[in-house]
mmCIF file of C-alpha atoms in Angstrom:
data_model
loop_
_atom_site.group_PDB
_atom_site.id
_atom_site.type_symbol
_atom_site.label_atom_id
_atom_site.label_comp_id
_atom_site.label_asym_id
_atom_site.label_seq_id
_atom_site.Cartn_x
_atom_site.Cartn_y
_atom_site.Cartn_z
ATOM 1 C CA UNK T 1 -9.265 20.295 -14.848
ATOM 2 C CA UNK T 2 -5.807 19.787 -15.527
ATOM 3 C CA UNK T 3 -3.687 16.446 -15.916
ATOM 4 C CA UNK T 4 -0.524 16.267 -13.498
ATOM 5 C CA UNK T 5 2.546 17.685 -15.233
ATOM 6 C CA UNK T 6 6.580 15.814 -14.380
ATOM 7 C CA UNK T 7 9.300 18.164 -15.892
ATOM 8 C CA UNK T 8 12.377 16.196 -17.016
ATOM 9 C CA UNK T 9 15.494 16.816 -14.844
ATOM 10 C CA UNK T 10 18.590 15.507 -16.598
ATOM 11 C CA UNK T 11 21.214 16.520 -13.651
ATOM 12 C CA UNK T 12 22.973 19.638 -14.812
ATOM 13 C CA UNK T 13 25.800 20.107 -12.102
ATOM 14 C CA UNK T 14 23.782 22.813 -10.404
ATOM 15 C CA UNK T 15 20.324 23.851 -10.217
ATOM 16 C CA UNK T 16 19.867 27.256 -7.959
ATOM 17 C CA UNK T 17 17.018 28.795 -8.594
ATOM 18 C CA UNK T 18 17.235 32.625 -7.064
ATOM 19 C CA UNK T 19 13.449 33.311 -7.589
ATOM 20 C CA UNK T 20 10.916 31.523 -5.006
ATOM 21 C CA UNK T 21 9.195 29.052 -7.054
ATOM 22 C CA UNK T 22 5.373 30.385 -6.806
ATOM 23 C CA UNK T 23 4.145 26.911 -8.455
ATOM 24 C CA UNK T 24 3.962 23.412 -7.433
ATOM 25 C CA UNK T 25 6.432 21.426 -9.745
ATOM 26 C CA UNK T 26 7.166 17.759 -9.894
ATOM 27 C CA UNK T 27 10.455 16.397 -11.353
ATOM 28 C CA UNK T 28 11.245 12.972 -12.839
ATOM 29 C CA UNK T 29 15.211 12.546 -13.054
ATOM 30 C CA UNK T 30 17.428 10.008 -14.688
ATOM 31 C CA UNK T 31 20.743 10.356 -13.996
ATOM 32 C CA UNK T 32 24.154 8.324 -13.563
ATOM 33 C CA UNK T 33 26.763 10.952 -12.200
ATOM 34 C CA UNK T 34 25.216 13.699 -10.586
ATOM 35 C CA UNK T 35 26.424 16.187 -7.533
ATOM 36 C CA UNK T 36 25.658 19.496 -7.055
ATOM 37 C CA UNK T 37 23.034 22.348 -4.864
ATOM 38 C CA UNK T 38 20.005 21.562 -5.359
ATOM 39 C CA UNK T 39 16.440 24.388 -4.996
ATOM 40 C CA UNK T 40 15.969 25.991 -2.048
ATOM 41 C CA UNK T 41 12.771 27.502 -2.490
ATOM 42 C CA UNK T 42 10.133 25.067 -1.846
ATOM 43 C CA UNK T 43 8.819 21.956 0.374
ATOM 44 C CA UNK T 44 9.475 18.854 -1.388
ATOM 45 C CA UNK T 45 9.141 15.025 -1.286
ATOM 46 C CA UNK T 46 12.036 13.046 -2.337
ATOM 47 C CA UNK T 47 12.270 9.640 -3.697
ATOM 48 C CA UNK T 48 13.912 7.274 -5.395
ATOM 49 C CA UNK T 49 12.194 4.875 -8.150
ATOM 50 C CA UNK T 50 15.413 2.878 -8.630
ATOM 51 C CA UNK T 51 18.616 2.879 -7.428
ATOM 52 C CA UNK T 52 20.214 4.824 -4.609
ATOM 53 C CA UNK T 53 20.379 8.768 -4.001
ATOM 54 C CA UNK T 54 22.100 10.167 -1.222
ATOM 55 C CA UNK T 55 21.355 13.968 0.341
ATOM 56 C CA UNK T 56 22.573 15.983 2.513
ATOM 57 C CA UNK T 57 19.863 18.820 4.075
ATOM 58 C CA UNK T 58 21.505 21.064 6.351
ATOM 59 C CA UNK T 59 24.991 19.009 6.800
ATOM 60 C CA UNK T 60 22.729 15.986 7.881
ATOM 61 C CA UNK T 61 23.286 12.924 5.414
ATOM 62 C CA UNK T 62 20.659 10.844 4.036
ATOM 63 C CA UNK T 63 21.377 7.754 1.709
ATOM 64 C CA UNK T 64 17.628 7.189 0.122
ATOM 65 C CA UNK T 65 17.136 3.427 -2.154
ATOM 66 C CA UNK T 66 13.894 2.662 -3.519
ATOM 67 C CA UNK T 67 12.176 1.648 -0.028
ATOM 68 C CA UNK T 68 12.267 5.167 1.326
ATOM 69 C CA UNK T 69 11.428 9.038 1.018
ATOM 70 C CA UNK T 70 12.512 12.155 2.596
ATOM 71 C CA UNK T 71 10.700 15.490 3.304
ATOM 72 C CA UNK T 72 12.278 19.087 3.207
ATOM 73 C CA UNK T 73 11.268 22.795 3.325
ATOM 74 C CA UNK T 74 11.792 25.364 1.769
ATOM 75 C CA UNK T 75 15.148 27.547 2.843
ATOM 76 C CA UNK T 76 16.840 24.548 3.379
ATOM 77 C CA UNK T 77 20.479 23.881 2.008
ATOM 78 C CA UNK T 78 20.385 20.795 0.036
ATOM 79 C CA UNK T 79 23.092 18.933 -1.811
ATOM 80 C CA UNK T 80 22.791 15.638 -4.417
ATOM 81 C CA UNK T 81 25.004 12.796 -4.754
ATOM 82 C CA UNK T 82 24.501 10.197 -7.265
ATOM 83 C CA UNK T 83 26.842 8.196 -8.909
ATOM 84 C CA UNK T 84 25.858 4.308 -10.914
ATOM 85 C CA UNK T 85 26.749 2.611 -13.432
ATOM 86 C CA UNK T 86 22.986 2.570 -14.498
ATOM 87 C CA UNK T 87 20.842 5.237 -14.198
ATOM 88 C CA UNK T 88 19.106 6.200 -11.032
ATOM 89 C CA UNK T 89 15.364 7.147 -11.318
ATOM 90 C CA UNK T 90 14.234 9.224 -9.128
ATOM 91 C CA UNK T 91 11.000 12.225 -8.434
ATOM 92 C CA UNK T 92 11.205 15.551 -6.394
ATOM 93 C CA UNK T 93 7.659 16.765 -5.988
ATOM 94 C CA UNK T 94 7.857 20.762 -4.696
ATOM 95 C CA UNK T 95 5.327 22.411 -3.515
ATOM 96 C CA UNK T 96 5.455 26.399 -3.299
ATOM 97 C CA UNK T 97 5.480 27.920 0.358
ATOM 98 C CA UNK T 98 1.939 29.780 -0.605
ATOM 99 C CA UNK T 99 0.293 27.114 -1.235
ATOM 100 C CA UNK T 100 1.863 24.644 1.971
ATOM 101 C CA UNK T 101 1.199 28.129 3.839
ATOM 102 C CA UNK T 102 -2.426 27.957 2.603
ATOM 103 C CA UNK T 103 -3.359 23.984 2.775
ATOM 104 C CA UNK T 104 -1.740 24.390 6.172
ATOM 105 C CA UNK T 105 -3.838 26.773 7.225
ATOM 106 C CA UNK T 106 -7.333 25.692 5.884
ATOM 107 C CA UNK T 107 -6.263 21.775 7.173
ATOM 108 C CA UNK T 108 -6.478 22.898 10.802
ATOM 109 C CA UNK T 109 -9.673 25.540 10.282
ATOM 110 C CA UNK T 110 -13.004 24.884 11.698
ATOM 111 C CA UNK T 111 -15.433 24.714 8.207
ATOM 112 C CA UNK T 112 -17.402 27.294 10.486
ATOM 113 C CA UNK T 113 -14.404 29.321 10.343
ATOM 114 C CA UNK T 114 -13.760 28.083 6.646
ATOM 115 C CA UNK T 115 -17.077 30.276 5.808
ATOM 116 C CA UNK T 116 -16.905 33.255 7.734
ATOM 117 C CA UNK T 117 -12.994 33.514 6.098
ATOM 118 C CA UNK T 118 -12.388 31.499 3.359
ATOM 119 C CA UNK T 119 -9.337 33.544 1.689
ATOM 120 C CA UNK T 120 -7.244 34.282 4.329
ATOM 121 C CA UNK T 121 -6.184 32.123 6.652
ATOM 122 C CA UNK T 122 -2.403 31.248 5.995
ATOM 123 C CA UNK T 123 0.013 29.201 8.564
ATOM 124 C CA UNK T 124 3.565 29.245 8.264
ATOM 125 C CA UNK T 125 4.870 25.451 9.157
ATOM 126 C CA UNK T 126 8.235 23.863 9.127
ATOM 127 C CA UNK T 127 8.784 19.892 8.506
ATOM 128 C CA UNK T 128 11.062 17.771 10.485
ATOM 129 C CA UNK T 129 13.164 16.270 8.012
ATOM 130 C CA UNK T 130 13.793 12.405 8.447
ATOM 131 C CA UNK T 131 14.478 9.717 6.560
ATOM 132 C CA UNK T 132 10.862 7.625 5.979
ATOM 133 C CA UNK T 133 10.355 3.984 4.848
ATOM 134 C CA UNK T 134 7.954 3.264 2.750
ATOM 135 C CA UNK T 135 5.570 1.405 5.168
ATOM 136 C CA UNK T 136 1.976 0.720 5.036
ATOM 137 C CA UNK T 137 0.098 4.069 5.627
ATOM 138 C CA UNK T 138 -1.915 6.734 3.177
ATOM 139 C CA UNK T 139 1.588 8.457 1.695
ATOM 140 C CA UNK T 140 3.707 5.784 1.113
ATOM 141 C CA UNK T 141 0.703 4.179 -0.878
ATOM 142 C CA UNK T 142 0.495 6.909 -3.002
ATOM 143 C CA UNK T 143 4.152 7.232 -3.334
ATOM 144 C CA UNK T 144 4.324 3.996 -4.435
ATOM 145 C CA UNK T 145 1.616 4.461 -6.695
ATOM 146 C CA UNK T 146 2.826 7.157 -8.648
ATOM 147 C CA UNK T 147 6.695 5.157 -8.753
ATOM 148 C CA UNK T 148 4.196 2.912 -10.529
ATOM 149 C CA UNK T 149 2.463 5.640 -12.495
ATOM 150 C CA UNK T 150 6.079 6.986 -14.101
ATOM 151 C CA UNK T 151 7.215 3.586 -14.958
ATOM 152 C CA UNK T 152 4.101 2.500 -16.917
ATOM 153 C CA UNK T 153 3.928 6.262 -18.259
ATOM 154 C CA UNK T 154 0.400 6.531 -17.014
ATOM 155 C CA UNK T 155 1.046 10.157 -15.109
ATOM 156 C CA UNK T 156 -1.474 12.052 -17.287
ATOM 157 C CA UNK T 157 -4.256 9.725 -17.288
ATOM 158 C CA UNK T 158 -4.263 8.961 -13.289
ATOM 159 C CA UNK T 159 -3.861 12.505 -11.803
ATOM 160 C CA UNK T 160 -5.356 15.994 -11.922
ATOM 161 C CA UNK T 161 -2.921 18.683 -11.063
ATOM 162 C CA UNK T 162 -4.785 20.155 -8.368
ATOM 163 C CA UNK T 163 -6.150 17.699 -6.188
ATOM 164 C CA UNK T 164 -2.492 15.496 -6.397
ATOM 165 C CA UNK T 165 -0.899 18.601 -4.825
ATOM 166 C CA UNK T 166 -3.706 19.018 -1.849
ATOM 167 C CA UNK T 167 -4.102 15.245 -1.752
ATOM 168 C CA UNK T 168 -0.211 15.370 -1.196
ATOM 169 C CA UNK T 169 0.367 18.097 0.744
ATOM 170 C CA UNK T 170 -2.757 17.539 3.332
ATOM 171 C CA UNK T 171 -1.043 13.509 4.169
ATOM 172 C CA UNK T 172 2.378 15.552 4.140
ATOM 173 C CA UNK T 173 1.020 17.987 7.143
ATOM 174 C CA UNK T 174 -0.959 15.006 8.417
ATOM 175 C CA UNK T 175 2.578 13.134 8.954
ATOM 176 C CA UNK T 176 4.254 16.428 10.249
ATOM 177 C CA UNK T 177 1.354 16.448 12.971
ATOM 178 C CA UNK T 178 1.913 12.904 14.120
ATOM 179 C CA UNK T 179 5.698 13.293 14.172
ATOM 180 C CA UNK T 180 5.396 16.575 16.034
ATOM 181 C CA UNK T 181 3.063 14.610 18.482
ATOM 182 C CA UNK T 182 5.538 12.123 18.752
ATOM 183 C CA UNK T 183 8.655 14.239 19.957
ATOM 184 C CA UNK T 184 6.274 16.140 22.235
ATOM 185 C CA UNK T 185 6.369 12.415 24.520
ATOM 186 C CA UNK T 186 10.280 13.274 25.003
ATOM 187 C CA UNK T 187 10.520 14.952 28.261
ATOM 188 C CA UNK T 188 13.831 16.514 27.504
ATOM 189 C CA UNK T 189 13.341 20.432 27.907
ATOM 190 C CA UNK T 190 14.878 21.907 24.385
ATOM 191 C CA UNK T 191 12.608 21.185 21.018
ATOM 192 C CA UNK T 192 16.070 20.498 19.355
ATOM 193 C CA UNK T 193 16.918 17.887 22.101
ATOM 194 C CA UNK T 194 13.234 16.405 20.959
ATOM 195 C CA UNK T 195 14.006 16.712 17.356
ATOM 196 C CA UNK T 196 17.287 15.108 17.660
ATOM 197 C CA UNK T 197 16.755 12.432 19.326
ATOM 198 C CA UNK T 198 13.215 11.578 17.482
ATOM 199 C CA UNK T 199 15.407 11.422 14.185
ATOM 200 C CA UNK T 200 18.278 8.483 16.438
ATOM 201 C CA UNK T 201 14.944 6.897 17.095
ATOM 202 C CA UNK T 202 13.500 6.617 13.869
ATOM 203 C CA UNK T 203 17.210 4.914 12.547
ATOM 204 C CA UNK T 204 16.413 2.226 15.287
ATOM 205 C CA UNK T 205 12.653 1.818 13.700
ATOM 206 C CA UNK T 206 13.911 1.962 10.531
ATOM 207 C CA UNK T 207 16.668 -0.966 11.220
ATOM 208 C CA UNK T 208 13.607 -3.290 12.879
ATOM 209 C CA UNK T 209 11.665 -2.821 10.243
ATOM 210 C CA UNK T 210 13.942 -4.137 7.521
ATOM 211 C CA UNK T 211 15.026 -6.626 9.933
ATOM 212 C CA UNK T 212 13.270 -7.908 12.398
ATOM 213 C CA UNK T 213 13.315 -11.595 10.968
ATOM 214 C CA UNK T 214 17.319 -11.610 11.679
ATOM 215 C CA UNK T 215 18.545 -11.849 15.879
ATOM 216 C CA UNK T 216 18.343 -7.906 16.994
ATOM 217 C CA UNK T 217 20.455 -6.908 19.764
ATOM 218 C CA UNK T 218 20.012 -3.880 22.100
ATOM 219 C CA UNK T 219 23.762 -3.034 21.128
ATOM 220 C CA UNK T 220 23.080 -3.060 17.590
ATOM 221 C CA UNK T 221 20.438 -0.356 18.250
ATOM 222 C CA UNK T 222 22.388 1.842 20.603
ATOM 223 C CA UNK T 223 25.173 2.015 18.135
ATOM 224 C CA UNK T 224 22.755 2.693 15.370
ATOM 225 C CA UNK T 225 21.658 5.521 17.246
ATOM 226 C CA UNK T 226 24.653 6.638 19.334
ATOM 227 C CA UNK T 227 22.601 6.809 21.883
ATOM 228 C CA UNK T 228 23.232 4.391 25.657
ATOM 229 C CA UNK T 229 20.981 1.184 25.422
ATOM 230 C CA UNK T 230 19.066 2.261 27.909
ATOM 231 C CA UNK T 231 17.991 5.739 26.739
ATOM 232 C CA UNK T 232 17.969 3.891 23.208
ATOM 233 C CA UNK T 233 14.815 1.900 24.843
ATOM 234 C CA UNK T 234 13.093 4.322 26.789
ATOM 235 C CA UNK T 235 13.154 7.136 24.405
ATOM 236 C CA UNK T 236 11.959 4.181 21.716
ATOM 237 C CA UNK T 237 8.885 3.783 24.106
ATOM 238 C CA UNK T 238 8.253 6.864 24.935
ATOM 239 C CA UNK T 239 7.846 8.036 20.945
ATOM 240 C CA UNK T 240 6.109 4.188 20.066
ATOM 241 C CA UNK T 241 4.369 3.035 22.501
ATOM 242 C CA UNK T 242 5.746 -0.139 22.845
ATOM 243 C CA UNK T 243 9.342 -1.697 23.336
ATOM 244 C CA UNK T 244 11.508 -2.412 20.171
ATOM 245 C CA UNK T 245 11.237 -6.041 20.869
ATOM 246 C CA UNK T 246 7.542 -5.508 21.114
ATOM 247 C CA UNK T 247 8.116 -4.080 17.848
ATOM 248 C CA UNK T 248 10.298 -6.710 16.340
ATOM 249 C CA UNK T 249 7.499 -9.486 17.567
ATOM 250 C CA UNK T 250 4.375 -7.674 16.275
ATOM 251 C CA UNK T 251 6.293 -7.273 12.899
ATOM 252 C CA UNK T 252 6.836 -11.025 12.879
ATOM 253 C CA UNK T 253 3.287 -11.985 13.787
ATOM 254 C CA UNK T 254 2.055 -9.869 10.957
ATOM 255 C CA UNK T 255 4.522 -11.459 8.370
ATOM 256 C CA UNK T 256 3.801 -15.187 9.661
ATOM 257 C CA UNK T 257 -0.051 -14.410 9.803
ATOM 258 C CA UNK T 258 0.180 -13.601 5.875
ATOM 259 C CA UNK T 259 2.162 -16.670 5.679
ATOM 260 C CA UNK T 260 -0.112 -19.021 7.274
ATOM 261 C CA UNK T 261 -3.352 -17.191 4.985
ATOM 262 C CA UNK T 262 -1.129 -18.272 1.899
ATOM 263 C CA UNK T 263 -1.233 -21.846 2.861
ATOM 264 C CA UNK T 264 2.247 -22.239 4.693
ATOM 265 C CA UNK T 265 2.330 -24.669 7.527
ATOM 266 C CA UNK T 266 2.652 -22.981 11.014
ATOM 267 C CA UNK T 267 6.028 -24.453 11.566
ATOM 268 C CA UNK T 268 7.159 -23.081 8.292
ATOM 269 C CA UNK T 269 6.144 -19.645 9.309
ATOM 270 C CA UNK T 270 8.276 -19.913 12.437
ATOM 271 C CA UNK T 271 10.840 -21.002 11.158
ATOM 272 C CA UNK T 272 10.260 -17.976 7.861
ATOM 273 C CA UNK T 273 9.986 -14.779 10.679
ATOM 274 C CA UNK T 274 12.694 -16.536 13.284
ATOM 275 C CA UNK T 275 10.585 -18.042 15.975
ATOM 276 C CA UNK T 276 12.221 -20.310 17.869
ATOM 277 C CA UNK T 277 9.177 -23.161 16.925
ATOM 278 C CA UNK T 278 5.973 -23.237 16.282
ATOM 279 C CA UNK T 279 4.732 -23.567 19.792
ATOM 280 C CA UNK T 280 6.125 -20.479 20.383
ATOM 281 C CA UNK T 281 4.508 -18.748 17.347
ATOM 282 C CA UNK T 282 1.168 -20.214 18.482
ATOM 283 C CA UNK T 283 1.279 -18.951 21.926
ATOM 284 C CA UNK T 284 2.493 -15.357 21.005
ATOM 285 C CA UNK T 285 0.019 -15.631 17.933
ATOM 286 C CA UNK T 286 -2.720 -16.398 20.001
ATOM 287 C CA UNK T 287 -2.112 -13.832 23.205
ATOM 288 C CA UNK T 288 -1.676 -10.919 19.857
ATOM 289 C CA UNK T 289 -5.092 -11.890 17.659
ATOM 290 C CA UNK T 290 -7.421 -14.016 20.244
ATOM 291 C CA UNK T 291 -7.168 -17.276 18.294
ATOM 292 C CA UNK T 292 -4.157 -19.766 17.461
ATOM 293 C CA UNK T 293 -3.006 -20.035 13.755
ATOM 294 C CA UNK T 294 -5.235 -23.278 13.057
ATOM 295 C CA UNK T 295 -8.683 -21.411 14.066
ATOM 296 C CA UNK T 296 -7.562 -18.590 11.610
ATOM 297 C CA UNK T 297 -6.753 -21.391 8.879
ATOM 298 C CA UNK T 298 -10.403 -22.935 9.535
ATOM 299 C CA UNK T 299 -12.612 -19.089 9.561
ATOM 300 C CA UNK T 300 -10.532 -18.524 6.592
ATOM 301 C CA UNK T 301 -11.973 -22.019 4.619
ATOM 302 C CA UNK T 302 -15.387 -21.229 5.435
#
């Protein structure tokens, strides 16, 4: 058993590494003026502890802060830009094609299968990269966990090598499932139709979720996503499930039930998440959980 391992990266002005990198490697860097290629030779998750880091994978640009992550492969071209007064923490966590190839492969096997052919059983996969908040699932708790981890400088004594990287990798492919089950709802014909417009979606979900307590407008959303506001909605639906002002309310309800638990009044909790008054929060409160916010108040004391 082996303790988890971060090399230091200081931000040299390149990094390029011309061999495949045949280990899983994590990376802790602190840097204020940083831009330059970045490796090419493995799958990685990208994050920011503090500050902001900005990417571009494949000419697409991604501005990352400390709320969010972003997944590439291996083969991709990736640039860094990072320029603060302070210094910008950040962690790349790469994982070698063999072993993604491998986890991939054993993730989706049968255990019957896992017996008869335990050594050979590889499955080349590609991620969709996108820009991910840091929400409320398995991943982003760990991510958050180990931003935690490097801060208090508790790395070694909270993770073995081995099972971080197929603990990480497995949620990794478990997200890459969900979002490939998610663009396969878009009924354009072309995967890289799908892909594209599953990424303009995911700008709208990522705008409602860091603000759904302020007014939302359907124009705000279709510019967002340079998409019309009415394939802005229905290709929302068709990957979510719901509407985005479904969305926005269901975010709301959730913030103004933990509000109400705490001990703030109903009315206060309207007026917190933007209802327009607390009748209104009690009826949509009510239709969403099967009881108004005083009968959860009074299970609650018991």
């Amino acid at each position: 058993m082996k303790p988890l391992e971060i090399n230091e990266f200081k931000g040299y002005k390149t990094v390029n590494y011309n061999e495949k990198l045949k280990v899983n490697r994590a990376f802790f860097s602190s840097v204020k003026d940083f831009n330059g290629k970045l490796s090419e030779s493995h799958f990685s998750l990208k994050f920011p502890i503090t500050g902001v880091e900005n990417y571009s994978v494949d000419n697409k640009r991604y501005k990352l802060d400390k709320l969010s992550y972003i997944v590439t492969n291996a083969s991709q071209h990736i640039t860094a830009d990072v320029k603060s007064k302070n210094p910008v923490l950040g962690i790349c966590i790469g994982f070698s094609e063999e072993f993604m190839f491998n986890l991939a492969g054993s993730y989706n096997q049968k255990l019957e299968e896992g017996l008869e052919n335990p050594f050979n059983n590889k499955t080349p996969i590609s991620f969709i990269t996108k820009k991910s908040r840091i929400c409320n699932d398995k991943l982003s708790s760990i991510v958050s966990a180990i931003k935690n981890d490097v801060l208090c400088n508790n790395i070694k004594d909270n993770y073995e090598e081995e099972q971080f990287y197929i603990t990480l990798g497995e949620l990794l492919i478990e997200q890459q499932q969900k979002i490939y089950s998610d663009i396969k709802r878009l009924p354009q014909a072309k995967f890289s139709t799908r892909e594209e417009i599953y990424r303009r979606v995911s700008v709208i979900n990522d705008f409602i979720c860091d603000n759904y307590k302020n007014d939302i407008s359907i124009e705000q959303l279709s510019r967002l996503s340079a998409l019309s506001k009415y394939h802005a909605i229905r290709c929302y639906q068709k990957i979510n499930k719901i509407s985005p002002y479904q969305k926005i309310q269901k975010l709301r309800l959730e913030e103004a039930k933990q509000l109400i638990l705490s001990g703030m009044s109903v009315a206060e909790a309207a007026n917190e998440v933007n209802f327009t008054d607390y009748r209104t929060l009690s009826k949509l409160f009510k239709k969403h959980y099967g009881l108004t916010p005083s009968e959860l108040k009074n299970i609650h004391k018991q």
